[in-house]
Coordinates of C-alpha atoms in Angstrom, one line a residue:
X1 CA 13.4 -26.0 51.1
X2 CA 15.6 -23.7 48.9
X3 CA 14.7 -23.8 45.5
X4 CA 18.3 -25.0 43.4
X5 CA 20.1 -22.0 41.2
X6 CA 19.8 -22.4 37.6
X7 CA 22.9 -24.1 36.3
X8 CA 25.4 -21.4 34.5
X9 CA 25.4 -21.5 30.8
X10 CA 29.3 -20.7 30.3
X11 CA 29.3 -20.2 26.6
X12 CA 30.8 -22.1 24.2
X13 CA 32.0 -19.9 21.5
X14 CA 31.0 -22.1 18.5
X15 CA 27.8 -23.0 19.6
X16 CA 26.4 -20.6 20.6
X17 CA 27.1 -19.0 17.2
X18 CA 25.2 -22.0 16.1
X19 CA 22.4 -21.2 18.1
X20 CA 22.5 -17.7 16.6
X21 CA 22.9 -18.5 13.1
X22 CA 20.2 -21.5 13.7
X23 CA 17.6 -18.9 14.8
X24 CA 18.3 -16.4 12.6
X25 CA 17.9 -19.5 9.8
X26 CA 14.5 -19.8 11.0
X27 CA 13.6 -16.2 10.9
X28 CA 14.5 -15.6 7.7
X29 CA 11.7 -16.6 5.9
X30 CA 9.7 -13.8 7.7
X31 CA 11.3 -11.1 5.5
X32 CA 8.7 -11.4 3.0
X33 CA 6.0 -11.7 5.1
X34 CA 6.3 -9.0 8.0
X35 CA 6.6 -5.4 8.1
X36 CA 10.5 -4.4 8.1
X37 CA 11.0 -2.8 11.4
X38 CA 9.8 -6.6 13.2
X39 CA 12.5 -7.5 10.9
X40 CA 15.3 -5.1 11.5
X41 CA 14.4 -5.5 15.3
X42 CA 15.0 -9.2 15.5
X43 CA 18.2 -8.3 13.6
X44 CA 19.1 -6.2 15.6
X45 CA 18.9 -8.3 18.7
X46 CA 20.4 -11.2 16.9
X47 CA 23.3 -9.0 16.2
X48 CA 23.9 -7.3 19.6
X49 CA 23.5 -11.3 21.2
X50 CA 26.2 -11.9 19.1
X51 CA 28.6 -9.2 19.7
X52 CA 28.1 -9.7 23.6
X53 CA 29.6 -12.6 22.9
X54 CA 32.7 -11.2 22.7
X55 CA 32.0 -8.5 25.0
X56 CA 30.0 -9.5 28.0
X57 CA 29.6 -6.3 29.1
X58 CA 27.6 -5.1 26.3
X59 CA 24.5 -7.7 27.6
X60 CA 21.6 -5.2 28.8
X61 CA 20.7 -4.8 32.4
X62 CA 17.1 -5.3 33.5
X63 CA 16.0 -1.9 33.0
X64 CA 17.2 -1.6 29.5
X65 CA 15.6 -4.9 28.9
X66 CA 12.2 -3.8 29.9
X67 CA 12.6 -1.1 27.9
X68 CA 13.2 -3.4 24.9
X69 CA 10.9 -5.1 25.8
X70 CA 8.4 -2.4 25.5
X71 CA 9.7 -0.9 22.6
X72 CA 9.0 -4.6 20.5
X73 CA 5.7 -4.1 21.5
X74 CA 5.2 -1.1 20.2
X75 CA 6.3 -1.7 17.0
X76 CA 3.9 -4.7 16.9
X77 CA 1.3 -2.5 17.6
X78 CA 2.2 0.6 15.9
X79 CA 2.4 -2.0 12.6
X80 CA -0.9 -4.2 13.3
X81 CA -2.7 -1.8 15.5
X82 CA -3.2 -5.2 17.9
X83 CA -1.1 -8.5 19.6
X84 CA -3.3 -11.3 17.7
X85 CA -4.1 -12.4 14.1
X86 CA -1.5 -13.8 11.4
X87 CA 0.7 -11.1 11.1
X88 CA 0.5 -9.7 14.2
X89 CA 0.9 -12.4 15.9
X90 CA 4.0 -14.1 14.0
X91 CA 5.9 -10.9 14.9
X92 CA 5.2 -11.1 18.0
X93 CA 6.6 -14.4 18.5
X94 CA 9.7 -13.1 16.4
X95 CA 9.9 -9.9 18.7
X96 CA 10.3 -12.7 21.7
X97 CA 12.3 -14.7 20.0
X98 CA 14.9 -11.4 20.1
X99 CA 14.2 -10.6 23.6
X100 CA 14.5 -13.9 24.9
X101 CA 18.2 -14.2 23.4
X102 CA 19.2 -11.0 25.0
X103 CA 18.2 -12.8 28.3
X104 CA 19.7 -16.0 28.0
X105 CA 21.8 -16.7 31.0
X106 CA 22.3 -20.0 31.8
X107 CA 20.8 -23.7 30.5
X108 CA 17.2 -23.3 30.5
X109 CA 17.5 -20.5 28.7
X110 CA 18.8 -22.3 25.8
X111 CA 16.3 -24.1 25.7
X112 CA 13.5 -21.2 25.4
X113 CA 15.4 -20.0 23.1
X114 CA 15.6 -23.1 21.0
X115 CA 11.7 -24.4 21.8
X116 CA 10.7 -21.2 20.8
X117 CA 12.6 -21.0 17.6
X118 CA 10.2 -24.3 16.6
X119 CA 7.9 -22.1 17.1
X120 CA 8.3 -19.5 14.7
X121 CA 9.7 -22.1 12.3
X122 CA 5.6 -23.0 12.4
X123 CA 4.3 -19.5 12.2
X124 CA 5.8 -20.2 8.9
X125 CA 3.0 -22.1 7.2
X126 CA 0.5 -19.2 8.3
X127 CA 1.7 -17.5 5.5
X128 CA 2.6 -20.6 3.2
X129 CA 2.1 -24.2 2.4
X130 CA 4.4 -24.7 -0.1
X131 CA 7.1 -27.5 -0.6
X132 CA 9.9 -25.3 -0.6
X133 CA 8.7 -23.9 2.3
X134 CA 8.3 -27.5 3.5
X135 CA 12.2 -28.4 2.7
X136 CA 12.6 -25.0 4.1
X137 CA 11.6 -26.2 7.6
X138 CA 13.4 -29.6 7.9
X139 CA 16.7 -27.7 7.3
X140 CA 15.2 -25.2 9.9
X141 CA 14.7 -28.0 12.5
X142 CA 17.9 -30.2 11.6
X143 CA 19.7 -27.3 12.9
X144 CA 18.2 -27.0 16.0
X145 CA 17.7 -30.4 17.2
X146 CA 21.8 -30.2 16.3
X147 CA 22.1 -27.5 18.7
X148 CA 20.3 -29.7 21.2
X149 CA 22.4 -32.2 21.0
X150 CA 25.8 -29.6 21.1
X151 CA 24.0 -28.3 24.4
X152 CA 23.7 -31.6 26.1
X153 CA 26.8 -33.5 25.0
X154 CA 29.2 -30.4 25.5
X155 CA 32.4 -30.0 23.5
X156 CA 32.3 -34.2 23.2
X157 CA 31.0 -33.7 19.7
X158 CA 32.2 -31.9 16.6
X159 CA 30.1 -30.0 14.8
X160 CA 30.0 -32.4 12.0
X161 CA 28.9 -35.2 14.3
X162 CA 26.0 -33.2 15.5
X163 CA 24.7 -32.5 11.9
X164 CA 25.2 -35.9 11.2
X165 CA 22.7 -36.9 14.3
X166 CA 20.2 -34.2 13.6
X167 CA 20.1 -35.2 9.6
X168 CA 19.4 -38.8 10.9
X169 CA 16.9 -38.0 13.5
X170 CA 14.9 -35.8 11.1
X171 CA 14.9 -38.5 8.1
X172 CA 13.4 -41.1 10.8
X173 CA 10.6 -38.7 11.8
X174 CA 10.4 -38.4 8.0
X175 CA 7.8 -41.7 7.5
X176 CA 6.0 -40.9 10.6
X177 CA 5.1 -37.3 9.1
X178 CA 4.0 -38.8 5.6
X179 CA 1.9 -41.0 7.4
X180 CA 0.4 -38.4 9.4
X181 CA -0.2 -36.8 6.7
X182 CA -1.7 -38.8 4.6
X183 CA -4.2 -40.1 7.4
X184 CA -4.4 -38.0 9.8
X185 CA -8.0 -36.1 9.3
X186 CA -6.7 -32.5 8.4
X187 CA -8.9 -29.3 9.5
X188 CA -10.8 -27.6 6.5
X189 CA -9.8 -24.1 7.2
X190 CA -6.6 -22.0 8.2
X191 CA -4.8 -22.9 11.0
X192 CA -4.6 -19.6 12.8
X193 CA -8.2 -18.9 12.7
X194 CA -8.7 -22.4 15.3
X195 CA -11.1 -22.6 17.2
X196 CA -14.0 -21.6 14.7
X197 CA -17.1 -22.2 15.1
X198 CA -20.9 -20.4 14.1
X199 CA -20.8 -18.4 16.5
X200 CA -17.3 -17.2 16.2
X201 CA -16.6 -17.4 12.8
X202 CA -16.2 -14.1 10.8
X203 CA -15.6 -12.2 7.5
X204 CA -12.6 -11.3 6.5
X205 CA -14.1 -7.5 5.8
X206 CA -13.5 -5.0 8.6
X207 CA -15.2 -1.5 9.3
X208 CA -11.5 -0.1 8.5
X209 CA -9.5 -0.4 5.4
X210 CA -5.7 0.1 4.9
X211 CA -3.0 -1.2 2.9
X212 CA -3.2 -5.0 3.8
X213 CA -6.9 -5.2 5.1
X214 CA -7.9 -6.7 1.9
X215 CA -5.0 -8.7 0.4
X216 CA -4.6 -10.6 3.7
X217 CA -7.8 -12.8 2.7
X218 CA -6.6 -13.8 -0.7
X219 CA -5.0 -16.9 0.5
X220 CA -8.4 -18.2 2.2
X221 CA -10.9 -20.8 0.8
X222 CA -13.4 -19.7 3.4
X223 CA -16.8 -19.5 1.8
X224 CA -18.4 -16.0 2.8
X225 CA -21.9 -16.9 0.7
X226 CA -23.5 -18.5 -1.8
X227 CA -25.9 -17.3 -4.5
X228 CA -28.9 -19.6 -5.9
X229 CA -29.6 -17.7 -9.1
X230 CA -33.7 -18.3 -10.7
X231 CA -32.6 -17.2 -13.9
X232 CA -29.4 -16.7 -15.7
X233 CA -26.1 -16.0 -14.0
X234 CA -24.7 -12.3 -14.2
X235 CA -21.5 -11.6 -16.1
X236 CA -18.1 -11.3 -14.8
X237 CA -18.2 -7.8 -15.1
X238 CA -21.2 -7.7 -13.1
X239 CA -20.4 -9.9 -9.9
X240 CA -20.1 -7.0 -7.7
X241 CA -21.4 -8.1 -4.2
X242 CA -21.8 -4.5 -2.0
X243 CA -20.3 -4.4 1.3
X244 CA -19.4 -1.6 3.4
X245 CA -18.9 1.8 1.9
X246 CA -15.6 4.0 3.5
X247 CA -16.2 7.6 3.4
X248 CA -13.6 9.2 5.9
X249 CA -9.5 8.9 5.6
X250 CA -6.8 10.2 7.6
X251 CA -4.4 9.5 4.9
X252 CA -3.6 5.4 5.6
X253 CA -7.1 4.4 6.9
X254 CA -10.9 4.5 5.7
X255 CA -13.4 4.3 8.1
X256 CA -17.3 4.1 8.1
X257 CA -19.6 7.3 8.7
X258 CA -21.3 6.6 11.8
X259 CA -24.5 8.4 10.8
X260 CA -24.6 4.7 8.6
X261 CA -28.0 3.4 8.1
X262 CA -29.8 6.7 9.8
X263 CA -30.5 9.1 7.0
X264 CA -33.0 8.8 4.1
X265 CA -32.0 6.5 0.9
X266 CA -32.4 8.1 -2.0
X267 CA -34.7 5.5 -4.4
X268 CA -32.4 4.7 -7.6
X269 CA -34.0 4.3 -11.3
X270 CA -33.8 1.1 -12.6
X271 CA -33.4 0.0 -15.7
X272 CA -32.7 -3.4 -17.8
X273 CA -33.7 -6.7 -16.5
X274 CA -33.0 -7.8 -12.5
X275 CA -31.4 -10.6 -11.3
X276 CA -33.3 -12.8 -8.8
X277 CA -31.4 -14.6 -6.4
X278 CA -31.0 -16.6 -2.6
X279 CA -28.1 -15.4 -0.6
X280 CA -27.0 -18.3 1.8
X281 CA -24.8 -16.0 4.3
X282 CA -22.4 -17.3 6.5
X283 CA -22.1 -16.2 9.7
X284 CA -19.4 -13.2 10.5
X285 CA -20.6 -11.5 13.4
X286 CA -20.8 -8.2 11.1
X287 CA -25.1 -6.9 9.9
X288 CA -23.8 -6.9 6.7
X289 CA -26.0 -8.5 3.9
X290 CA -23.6 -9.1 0.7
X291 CA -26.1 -8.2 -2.5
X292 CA -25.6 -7.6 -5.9
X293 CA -24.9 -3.7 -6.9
X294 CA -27.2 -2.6 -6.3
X295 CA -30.5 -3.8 -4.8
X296 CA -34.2 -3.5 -5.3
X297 CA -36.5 -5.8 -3.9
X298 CA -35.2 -7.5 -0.3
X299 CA -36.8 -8.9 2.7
X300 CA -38.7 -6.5 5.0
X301 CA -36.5 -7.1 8.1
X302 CA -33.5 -6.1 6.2
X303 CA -32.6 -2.3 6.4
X304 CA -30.9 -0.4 3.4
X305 CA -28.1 2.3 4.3
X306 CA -28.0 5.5 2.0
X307 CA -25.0 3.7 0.4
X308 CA -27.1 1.1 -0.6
X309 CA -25.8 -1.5 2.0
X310 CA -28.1 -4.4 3.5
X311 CA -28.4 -4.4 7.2
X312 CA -29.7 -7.1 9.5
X313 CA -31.4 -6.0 12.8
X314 CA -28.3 -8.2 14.7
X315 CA -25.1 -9.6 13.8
X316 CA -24.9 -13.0 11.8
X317 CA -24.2 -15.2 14.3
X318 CA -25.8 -18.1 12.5
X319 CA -26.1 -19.4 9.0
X320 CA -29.0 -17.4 7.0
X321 CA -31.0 -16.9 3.8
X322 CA -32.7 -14.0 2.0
X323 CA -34.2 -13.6 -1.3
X324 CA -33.0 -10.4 -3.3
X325 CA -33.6 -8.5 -6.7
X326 CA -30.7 -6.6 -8.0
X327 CA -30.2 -4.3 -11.0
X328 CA -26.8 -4.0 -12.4
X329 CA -28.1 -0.4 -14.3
X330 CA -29.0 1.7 -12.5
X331 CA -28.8 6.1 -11.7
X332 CA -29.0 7.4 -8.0
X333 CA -30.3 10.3 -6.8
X334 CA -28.9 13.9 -6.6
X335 CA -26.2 14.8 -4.1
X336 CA -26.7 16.2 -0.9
X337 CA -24.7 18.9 0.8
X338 CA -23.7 16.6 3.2
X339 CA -22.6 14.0 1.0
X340 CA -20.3 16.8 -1.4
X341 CA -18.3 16.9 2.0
X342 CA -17.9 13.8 2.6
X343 CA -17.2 13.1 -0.8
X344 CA -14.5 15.3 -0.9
X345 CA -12.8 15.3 2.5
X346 CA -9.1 15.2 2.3
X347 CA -7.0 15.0 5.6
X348 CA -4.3 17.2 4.7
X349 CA -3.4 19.0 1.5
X350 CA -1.8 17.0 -1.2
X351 CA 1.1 17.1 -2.5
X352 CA 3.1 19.1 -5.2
X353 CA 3.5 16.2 -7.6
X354 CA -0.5 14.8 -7.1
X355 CA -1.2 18.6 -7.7
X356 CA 0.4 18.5 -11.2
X357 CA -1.0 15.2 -12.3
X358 CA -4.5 16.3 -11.7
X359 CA -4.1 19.7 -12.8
X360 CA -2.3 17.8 -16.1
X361 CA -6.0 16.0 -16.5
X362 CA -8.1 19.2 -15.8
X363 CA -5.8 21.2 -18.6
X364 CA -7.1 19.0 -21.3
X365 CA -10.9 17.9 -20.4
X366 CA -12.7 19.7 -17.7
X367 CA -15.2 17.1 -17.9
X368 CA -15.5 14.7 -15.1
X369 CA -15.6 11.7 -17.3
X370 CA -12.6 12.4 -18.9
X371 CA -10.9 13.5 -15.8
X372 CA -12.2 9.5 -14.3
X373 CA -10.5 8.1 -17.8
X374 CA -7.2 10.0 -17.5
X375 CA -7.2 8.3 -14.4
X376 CA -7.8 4.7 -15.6
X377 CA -5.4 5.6 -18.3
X378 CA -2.5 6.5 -16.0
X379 CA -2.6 3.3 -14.1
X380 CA -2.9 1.1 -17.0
X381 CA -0.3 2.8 -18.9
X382 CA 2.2 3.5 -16.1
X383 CA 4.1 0.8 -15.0
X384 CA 1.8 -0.2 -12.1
X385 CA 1.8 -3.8 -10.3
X386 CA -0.8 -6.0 -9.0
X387 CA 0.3 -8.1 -6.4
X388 CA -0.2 -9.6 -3.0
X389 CA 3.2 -8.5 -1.5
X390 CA 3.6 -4.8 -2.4
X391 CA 6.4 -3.1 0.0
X392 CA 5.3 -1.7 3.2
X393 CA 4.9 2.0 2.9
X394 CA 5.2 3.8 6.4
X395 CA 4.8 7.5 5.2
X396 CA 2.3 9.3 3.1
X397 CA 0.8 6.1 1.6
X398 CA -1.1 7.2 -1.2
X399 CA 1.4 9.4 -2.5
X400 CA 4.2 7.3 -1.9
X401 CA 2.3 4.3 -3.5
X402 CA 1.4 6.4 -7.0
X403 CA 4.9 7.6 -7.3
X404 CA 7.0 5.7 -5.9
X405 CA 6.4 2.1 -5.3
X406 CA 3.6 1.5 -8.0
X407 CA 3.0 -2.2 -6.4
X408 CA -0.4 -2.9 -4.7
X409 CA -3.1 -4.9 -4.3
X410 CA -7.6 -3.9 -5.1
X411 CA -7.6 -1.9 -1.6
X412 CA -4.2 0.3 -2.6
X413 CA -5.8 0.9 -6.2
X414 CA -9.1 1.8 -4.8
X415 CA -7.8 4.5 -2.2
X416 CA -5.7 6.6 -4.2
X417 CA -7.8 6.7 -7.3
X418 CA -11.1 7.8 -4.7
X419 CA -7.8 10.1 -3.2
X420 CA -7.0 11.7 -7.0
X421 CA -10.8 12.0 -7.7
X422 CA -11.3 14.1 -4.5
X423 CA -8.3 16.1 -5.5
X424 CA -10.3 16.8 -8.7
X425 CA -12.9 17.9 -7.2
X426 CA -14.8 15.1 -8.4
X427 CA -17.1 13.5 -4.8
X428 CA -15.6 10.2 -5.0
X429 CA -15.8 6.9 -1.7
X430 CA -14.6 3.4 -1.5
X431 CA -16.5 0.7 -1.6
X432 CA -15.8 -3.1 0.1
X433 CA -17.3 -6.1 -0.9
X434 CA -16.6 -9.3 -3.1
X435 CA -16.1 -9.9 -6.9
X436 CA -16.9 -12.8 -9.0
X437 CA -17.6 -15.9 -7.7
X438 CA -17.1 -19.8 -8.5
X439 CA -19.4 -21.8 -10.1
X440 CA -20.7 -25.0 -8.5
X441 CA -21.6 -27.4 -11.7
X442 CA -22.8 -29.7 -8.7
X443 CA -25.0 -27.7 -6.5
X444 CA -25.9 -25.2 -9.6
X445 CA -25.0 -22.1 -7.0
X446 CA -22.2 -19.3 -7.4
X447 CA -19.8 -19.6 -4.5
X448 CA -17.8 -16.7 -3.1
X449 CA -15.1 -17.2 -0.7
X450 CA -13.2 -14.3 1.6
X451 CA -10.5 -14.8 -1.3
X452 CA -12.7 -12.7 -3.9
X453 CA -12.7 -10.3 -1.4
X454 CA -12.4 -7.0 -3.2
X455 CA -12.1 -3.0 -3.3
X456 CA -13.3 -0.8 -5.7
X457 CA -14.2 3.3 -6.0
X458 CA -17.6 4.9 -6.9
X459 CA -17.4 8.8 -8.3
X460 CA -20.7 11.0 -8.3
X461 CA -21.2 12.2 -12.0
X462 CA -24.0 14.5 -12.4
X463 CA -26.0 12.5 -15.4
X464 CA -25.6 9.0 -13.2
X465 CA -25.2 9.5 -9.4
X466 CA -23.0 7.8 -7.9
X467 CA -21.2 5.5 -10.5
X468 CA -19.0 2.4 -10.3
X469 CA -15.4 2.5 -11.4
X470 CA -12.8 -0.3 -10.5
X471 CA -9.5 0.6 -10.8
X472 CA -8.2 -2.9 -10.6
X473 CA -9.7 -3.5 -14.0
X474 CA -7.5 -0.9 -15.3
X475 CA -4.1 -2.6 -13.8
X476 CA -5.4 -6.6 -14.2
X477 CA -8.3 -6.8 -16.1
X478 CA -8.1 -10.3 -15.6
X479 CA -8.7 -10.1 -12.1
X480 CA -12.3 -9.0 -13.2
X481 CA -13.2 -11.0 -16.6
X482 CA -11.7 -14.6 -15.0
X483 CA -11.9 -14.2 -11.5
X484 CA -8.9 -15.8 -9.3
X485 CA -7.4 -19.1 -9.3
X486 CA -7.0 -19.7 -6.2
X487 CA -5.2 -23.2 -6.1
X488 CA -2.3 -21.5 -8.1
X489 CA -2.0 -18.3 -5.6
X490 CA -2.1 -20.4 -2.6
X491 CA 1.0 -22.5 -4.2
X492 CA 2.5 -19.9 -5.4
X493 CA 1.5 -16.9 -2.6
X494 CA 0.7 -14.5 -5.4
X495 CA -1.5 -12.8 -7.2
X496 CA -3.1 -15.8 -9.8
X497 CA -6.2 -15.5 -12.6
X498 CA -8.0 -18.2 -14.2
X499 CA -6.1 -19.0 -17.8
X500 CA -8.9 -19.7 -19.5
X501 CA -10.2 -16.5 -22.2
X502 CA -7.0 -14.3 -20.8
X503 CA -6.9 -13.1 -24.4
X504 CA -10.4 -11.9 -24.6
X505 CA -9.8 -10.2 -21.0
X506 CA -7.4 -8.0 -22.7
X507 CA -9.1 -7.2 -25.8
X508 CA -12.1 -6.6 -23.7
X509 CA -10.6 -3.8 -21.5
X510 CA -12.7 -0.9 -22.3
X511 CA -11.5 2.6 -20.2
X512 CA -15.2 3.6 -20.8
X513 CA -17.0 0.8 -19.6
X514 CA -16.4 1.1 -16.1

């Protein structure tokens, strides 16, 4: 039996610009939360759907819409370097969304087009949960279901009458959604990362980092461990929990050595008293063991890195414990040959205007120190911005980010101060990891959650090894001393500290006391 043609969408000029403007409503939101060209590609086809409108002819023809097609791709990929996760996959959906307008031919079109839209109105909350957002979206929806009902009455209806339908549709789904919400069981845990279990749950941390690996997690209550402390609890400025440790750059990303874990570790001196503590680890598919900087005594079937990272013999698949001693003074061992290189490996030469800035620190101290302090003093003094939505930097990131855009987030700070310390000659790396850490007055345990995931530099200084410096603490000091609040930057989607002793964080900022 032949299959019936799809009915012929003869446009109607009015709404179909209602359509247009209706998805482009929805889309709008994304400008602060995806990179620009997913942006200025939806745009793009928004626009061109629009002036075909007028001039039929200009629609593309199957080849140039494959080619389109692939070209959206692309720039998904060239921005997220894969098709799945928050960000990538909202632009993906976005990147349809485009593509699928440039296609639309006859009814069922439409309604992709429209079904889809819903769509990426809900990749909306990935990002945020706020009530603007939430008023945000009913308008959003209003104007669809109004286009639905322009689409299947025809011309019958004036505009007006179709807002009119959709405003009352929408406030009688109103008292069903309250309900729903205030009954319906909700899911502890982001939405995008469903389903999540043991087995295929995982840290935020990757074994990359680039501008965005880190700040992505600061809107997630997902515990990463806890710590049962015997004595008393370390001090904010000592809540460094050592993760992965970055080496090699080619100018955006850090990656790990893969030598990691197979050379000797060099045996620090300690000094001071230890802290004695139970991790409770959560699973993350990852052999990483999150101590406190830096380690001492640990279980036998852990193995230590040479950068002082814990190893299990398999990946966390499961909930698990281990008993630690950590030191927060401490002085490593001298530097190897090996380690110099790495330490200063650069992936291209820098630039004219990093060149003067470092040679500006060399003309008046020589001394390494002092070169670190110039450093910390140019990014506390220069009007640099901590902040969970910096602008996307496509181009020479480090140099564009110290001189240009000055906005960033822990991992942005971290790079290009390891970047200027190699340019001094000074061996510098980055370290991953987590800071701080919530108290639990119930439990009596320190709680860290991917949120307090955090970036930070070490620099090798000849009296001291390798030595922590945070260049966070330089920028937002408060970041360090008070930790996050973490109701207030979900709410708000921005960078939030604890307001309790903000005073004393400032007058506690000390350039030497790293």
């Amino acid at each position: 039996m032949k299959k019936p043609a799809a009915t012929s969408f003869v446009p109607d000029r009015t709404q179909e610009n209602l359509l247009l403007f209706s998805v482009f409503f929805v889309a709008a939101p994304h400008l602060l939360n995806l990179g620009w060209a997913i942006v200025l590609y939806f745009s793009l086809m928004a626009a061109w759907r629009f002036a075909s409108g007028y001039r039929p002819a200009l629609l593309p023809g199957r080849l140039l819409l494959f080619l389109l097609t692939l070209s959206g791709a692309a720039l998904v990929y060239v921005d997220y370097h894969r098709f799945y996760g928050r960000e990538a996959g909202s632009s993906l959906f976005l990147v349809g969304l485009g593509l699928k307008l440039m296609e639309m031919r006859n009814r069922r079109d439409v309604y992709l087009v429209v079904y889809l839209a819903f769509f990426v109105a809900l990749t909306q909350y990935l990002f945020s949960q706020s009530i603007a957002l939430a008023v945000y979206t009913l308008a959003a929806v209003a104007l669809l279901i109004s286009v639905l009902i322009g689409l299947n009455a025809g011309p019958v209806l004036s505009l007006k009458t179709q807002f009119r339908m959709a405003a009352s549709l929408v406030a009688q789904a109103m008292p069903i959604m309250v309900v729903l919400f205030i009954f319906f069981p909700r899911i502890a845990g982001p939405l995008w990362k469903l389903p999540d279990d043991p087995s295929s749950a995982k840290t935020g941390l990757s074994d990359i980092i680039e501008p965005g690996s880190v700040s992505r997690l600061a809107l997630s209550r997902e515990p990463a461990f806890r710590a049962d402390f015997e004595g008393p609890l370390p001090l904010p400025a000592e809540r460094y929990w050592r993760g992965p440790v970055f080496w090699h750059t080619d100018g955006r990303r850090w990656t790990l050595p893969p030598e990691q874990g197979r050379n000797t570790v060099q045996a620090p001196a300690f000094s001071g008293p230890a802290y004695r503590y139970t991790i409770t680890l959560e699973p993350h598919q990852k052999r990483w063991v999150f101590a406190l900087d830096l380690p001492k005594v640990f279980p036998e079937n852990l193995a230590q890195t040479p950068e002082y990272l814990l190893l299990t013999p398999q990946n966390v698949g499961e909930r698990r414990q281990y008993t630690i001693s950590s030191y927060p003074n401490y002085r490593t061992g001298e530097l190897s040959p090996a380690e110099r290189e790495q330490g200063l490996q650069l992936p291209d030469r820098p630039s004219a205007r990093m060149l003067r800035l470092v040679e500006r620190w060399r003309q008046s101290s020589s001394d390494p120190k002092d070169i670190v302090n110039k450093a910390l003093l140019h990014f506390r003094e220069e009007p640099f911005v901590y902040t969970l939505n910096p602008p996307v930097i496509r181009d020479k990131p480090v140099d564009t980010f110290l001189f240009e855009t000055r906005k960033g987030f822990c991992e942005h700070y971290a790079t290009a101060f390891v970047y200027l310390m190699r340019v001094a000659g000074i061996p510098a790396r980055v370290v991953t990891g987590y800071q701080g850490g919530q108290w639990n007055p119930v439990g009596k345990f320190l709680e860290v959650r991917q949120a307090d995931a955090h970036a930070w530099a070490e620099v090798w200084l000849s009296e001291q090894g390798w030595t922590r410096v945070d260049p966070t603490a330089a920028v937002a000091p408060h970041r360090i001393e008070q930790g996050i609040d973490l109701d207030r930057q979900m709410a708000d989607h921005e960078v939030s500290f604890s307001p309790v002793g903000r005073a004393l964080a400032d007058a506690a900022f000390d350039l030497h006391d790293w």
